[in-house]
Short mmCIF file of C-alpha atoms and ligand atoms in Angstrom, two decimals:
data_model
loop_
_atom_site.label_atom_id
_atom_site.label_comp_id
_atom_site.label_asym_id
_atom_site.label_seq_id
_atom_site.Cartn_x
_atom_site.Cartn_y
_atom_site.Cartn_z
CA UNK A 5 0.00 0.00 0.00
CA UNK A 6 2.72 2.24 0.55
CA UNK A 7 4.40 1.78 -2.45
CA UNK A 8 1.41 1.78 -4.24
CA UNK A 9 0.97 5.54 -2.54
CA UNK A 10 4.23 6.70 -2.90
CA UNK A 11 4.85 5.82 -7.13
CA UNK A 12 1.15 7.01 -7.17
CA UNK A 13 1.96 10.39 -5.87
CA UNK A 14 5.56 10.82 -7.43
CA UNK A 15 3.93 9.93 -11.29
CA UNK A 16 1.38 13.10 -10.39
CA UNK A 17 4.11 15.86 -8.42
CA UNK A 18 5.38 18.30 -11.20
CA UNK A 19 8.59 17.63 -12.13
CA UNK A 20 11.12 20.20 -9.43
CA UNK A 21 8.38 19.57 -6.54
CA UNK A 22 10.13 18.32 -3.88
CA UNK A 23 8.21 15.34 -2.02
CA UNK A 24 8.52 15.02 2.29
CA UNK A 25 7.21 11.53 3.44
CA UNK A 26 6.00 13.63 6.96
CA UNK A 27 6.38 9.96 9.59
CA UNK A 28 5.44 10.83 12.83
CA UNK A 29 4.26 8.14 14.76
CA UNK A 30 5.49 6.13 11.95
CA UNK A 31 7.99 2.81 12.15
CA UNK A 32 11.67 2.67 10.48
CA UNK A 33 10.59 -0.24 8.16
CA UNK A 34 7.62 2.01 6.89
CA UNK A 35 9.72 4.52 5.78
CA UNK A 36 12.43 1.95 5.02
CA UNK A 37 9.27 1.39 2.47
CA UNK A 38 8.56 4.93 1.28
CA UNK A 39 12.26 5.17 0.34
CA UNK A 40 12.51 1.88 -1.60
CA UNK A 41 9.35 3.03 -3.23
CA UNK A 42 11.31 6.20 -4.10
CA UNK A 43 10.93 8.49 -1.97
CA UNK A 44 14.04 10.80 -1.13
CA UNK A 45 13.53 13.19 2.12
CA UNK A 46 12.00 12.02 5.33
CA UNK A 47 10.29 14.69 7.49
CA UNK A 48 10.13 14.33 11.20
CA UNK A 49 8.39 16.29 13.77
CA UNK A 50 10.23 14.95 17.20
CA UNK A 51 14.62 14.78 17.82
CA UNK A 52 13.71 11.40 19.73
CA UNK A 53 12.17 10.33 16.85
CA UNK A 54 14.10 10.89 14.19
CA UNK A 55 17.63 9.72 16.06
CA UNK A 56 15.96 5.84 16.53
CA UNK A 57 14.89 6.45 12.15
CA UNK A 58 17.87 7.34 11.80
CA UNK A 59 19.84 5.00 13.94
CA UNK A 60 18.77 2.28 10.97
CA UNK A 61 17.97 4.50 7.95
CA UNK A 62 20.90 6.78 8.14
CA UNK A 63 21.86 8.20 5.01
CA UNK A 64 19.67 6.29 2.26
CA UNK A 65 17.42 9.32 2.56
CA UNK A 66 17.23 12.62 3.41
CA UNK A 67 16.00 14.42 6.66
CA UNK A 68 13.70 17.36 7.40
CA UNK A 69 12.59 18.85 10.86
CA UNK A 70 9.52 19.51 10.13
CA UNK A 71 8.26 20.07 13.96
CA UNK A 72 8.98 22.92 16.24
CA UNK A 73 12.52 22.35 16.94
CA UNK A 74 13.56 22.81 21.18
CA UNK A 75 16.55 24.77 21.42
CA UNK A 76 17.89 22.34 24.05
CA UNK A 77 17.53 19.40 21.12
CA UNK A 78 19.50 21.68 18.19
CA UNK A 79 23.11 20.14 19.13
CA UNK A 80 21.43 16.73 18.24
CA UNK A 81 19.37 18.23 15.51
CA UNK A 82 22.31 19.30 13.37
CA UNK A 83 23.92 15.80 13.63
CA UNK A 84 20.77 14.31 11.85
CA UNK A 85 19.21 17.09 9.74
CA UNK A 86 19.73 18.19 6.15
CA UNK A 87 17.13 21.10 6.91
CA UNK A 88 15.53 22.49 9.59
CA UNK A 89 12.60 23.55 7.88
CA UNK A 90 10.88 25.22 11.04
CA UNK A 91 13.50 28.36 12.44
CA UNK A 92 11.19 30.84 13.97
CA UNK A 93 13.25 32.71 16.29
CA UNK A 94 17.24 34.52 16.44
CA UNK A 95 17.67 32.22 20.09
CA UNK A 96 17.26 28.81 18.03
CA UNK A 97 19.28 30.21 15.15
CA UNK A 98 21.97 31.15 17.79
CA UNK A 99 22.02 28.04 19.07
CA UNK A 100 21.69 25.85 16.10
CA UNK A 101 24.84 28.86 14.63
CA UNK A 102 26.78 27.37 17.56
CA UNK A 103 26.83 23.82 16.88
CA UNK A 104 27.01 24.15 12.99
CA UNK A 105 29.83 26.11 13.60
CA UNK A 106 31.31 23.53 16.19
CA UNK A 107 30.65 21.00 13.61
CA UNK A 108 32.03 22.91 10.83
CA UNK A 109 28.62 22.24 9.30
CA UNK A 110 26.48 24.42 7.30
CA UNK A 111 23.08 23.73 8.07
CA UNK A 112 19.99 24.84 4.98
CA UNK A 113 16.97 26.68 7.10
CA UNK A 114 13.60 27.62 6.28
CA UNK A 115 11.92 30.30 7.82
CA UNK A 116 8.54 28.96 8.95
CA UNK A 117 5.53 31.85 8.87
CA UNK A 118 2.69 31.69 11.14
CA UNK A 119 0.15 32.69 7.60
CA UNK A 120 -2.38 32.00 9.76
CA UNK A 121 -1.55 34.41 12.81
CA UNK A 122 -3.07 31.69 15.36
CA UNK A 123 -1.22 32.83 18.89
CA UNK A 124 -0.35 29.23 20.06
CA UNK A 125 1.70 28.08 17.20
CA UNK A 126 5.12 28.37 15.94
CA UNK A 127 6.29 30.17 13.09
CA UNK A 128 6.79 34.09 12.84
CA UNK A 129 4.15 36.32 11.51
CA UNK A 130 4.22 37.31 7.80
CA UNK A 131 5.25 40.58 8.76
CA UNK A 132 8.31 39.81 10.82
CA UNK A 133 9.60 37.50 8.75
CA UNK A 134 12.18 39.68 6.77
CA UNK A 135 13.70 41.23 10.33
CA UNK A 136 14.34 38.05 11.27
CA UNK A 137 15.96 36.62 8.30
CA UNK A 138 18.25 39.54 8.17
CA UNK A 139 19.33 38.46 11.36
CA UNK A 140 19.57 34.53 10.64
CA UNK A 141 21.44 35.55 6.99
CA UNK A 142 24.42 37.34 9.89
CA UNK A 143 25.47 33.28 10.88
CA UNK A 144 28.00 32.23 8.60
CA UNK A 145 26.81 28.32 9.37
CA UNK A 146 23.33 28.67 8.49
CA UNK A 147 22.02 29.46 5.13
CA UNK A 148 18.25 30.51 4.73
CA UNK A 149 17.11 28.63 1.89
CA UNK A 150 12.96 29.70 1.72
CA UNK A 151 9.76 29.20 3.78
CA UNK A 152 7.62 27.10 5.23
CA UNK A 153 4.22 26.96 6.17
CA UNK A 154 1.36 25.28 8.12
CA UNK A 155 -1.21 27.29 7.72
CA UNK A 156 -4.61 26.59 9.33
CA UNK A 157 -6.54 23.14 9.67
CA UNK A 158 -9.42 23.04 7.35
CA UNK A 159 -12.18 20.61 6.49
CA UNK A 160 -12.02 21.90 3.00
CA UNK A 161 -8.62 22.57 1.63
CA UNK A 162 -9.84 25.85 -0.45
CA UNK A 163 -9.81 27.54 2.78
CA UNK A 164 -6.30 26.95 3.19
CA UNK A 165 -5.66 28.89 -0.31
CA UNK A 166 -5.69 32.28 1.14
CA UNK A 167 -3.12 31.60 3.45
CA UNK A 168 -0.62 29.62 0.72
CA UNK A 169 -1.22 32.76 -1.52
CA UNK A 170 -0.30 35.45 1.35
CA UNK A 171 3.04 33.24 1.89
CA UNK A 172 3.87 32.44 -1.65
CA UNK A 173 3.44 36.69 -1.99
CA UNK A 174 5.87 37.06 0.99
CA UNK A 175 8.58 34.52 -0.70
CA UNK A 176 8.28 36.51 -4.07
CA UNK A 177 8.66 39.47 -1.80
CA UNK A 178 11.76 38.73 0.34
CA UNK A 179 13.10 37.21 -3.27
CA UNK A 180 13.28 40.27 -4.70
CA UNK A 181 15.55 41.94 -2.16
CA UNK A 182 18.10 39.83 -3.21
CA UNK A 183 19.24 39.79 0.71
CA UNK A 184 23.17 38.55 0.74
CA UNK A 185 23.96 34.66 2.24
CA UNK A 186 20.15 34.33 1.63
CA UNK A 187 18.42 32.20 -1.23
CA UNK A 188 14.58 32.21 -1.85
CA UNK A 189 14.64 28.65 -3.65
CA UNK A 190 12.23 26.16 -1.77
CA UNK A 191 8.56 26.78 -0.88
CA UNK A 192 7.08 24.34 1.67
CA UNK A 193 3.68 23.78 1.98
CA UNK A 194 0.72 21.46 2.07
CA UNK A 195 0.26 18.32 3.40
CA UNK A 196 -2.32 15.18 2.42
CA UNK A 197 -5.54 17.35 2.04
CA UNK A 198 -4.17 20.56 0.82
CA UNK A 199 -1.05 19.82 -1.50
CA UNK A 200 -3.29 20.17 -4.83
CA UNK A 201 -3.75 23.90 -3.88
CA UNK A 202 -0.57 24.28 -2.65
CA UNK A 203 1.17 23.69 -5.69
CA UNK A 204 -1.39 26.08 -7.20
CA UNK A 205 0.10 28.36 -4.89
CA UNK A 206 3.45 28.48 -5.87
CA UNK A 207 4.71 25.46 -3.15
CA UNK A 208 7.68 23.57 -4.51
CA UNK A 209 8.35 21.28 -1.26
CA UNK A 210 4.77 19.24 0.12
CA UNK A 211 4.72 16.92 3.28
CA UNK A 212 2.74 14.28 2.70
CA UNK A 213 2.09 11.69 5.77
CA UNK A 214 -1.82 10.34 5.81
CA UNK A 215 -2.13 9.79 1.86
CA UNK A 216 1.70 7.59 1.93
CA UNK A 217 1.20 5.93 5.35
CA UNK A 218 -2.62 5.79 6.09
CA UNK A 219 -4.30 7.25 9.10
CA UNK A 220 -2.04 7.71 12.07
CA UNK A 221 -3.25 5.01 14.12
CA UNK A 222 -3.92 7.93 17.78
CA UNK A 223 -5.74 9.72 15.38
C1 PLP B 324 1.99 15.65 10.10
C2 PLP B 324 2.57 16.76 9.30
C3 PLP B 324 2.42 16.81 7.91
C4 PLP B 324 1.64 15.78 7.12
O1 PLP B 324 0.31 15.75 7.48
P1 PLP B 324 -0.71 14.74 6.78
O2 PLP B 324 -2.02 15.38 6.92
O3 PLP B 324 -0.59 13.44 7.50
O4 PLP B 324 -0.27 14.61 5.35
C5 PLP B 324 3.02 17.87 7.23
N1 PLP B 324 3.71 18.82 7.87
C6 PLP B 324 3.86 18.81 9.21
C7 PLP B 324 4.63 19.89 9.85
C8 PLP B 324 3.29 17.78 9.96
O5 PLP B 324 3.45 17.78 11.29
#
């Protein structure tokens, strides 16, 4: 089923769209199965997580945090991840800056925006996001590569549109200032019910967990 999933979703991504197999809550042999089936990048939400993935996966595949990244987890972080796709704040890009540089690692960010301005969650609000890139494009072992975004859980993924559109305007935006050490070149958003208009939207990185792996079975 997974395979069947995975080919099925690879034959209909535009070719450049970037595919995340999002497996929380998800075993090492079922995304030993996503990558066999082709997939490339894994995204995880949780540190603990991903270091007993990656404990047997290592390198056959990529890794993504896709989850709100802990400061107190970024030393372990950087040994795992090829992107953090979730910096939101100049005290986890210090921190992450520290171990990088430790390391002698560069690390690829993305900027994740709050589009939908909810209080509780993570991300930075569309309008605070160039201040604090500025600030993240000042670490020499971190380079901003683009955005990410949640957005807010619909029933009906046209609802989520709006918010896609407001963050693929703020990518073209922050694009066009052309800001030194920083490179607008990956777009991440949508997941299993809202990729379709995502990629309408501009996106050029989905995360896809439900429609590879099936319902999460706590859900
Ligand atoms: C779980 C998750 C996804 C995938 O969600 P599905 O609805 O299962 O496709 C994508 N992005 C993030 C950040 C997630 O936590």
């Amino acid at each position: 089923m997974i395979r069947e999933n995975v080919q099925k979703l690879l034959a209909e991504l535009p070719p450049g769209v970037l595919l995340v197999a999002a497996a929380k809550g998800r075993t090492p042999q079922e995304i030993l199965e996503t990558i066999e089936a082709g997939v490339q990048i894994i995204g995880e939400n949780y540190v603990q997580e991903a270091e007993k993935a990656f404990s047997v996966i290592g390198r056959r595949a990529q890794w993504h945090m896709i989850g709100h990244l802990q400061r107190n987890k970024a030393k372990k972080a950087i040994e795992i991840f090829d992107m953090i796709e979730t910096l939101d704040s100049v005290k986890l890009a210090q921190e992450l800056e520290k171990h990088c540089a430790r390391l002698g690692k560069t690390m690829p960010v993305l900027i994740e925006i709050n589009s939908g301005r909810e209080p509780q969650k993570s991300g930075v609000f569309p309008e605070d996001a160039e201040a604090l890139i500025y600030e993240v494009a000042q670490f020499p072992h971190l380079k901003v590569l683009g955005l990410m975004t949640m957005g807010p859980r619909f029933g009906d993924p046209e609802d989520a549109r709006p918010y896609f559109r407001e963050t693929k305007k703020l990518f073209e935006r922050l694009k066009a200032l052309s800001i030194p050490n920083v490179e607008m070149r990956y777009l991440s958003m949508g997941m299993s019910n809202t990729y379709k208009v995502a990629l309408e939207e501009g996106a050029n990185i989905v995360r896809i967990g439900t429609k590879i792996f099936g319902e999460r079975p706590e859900e």
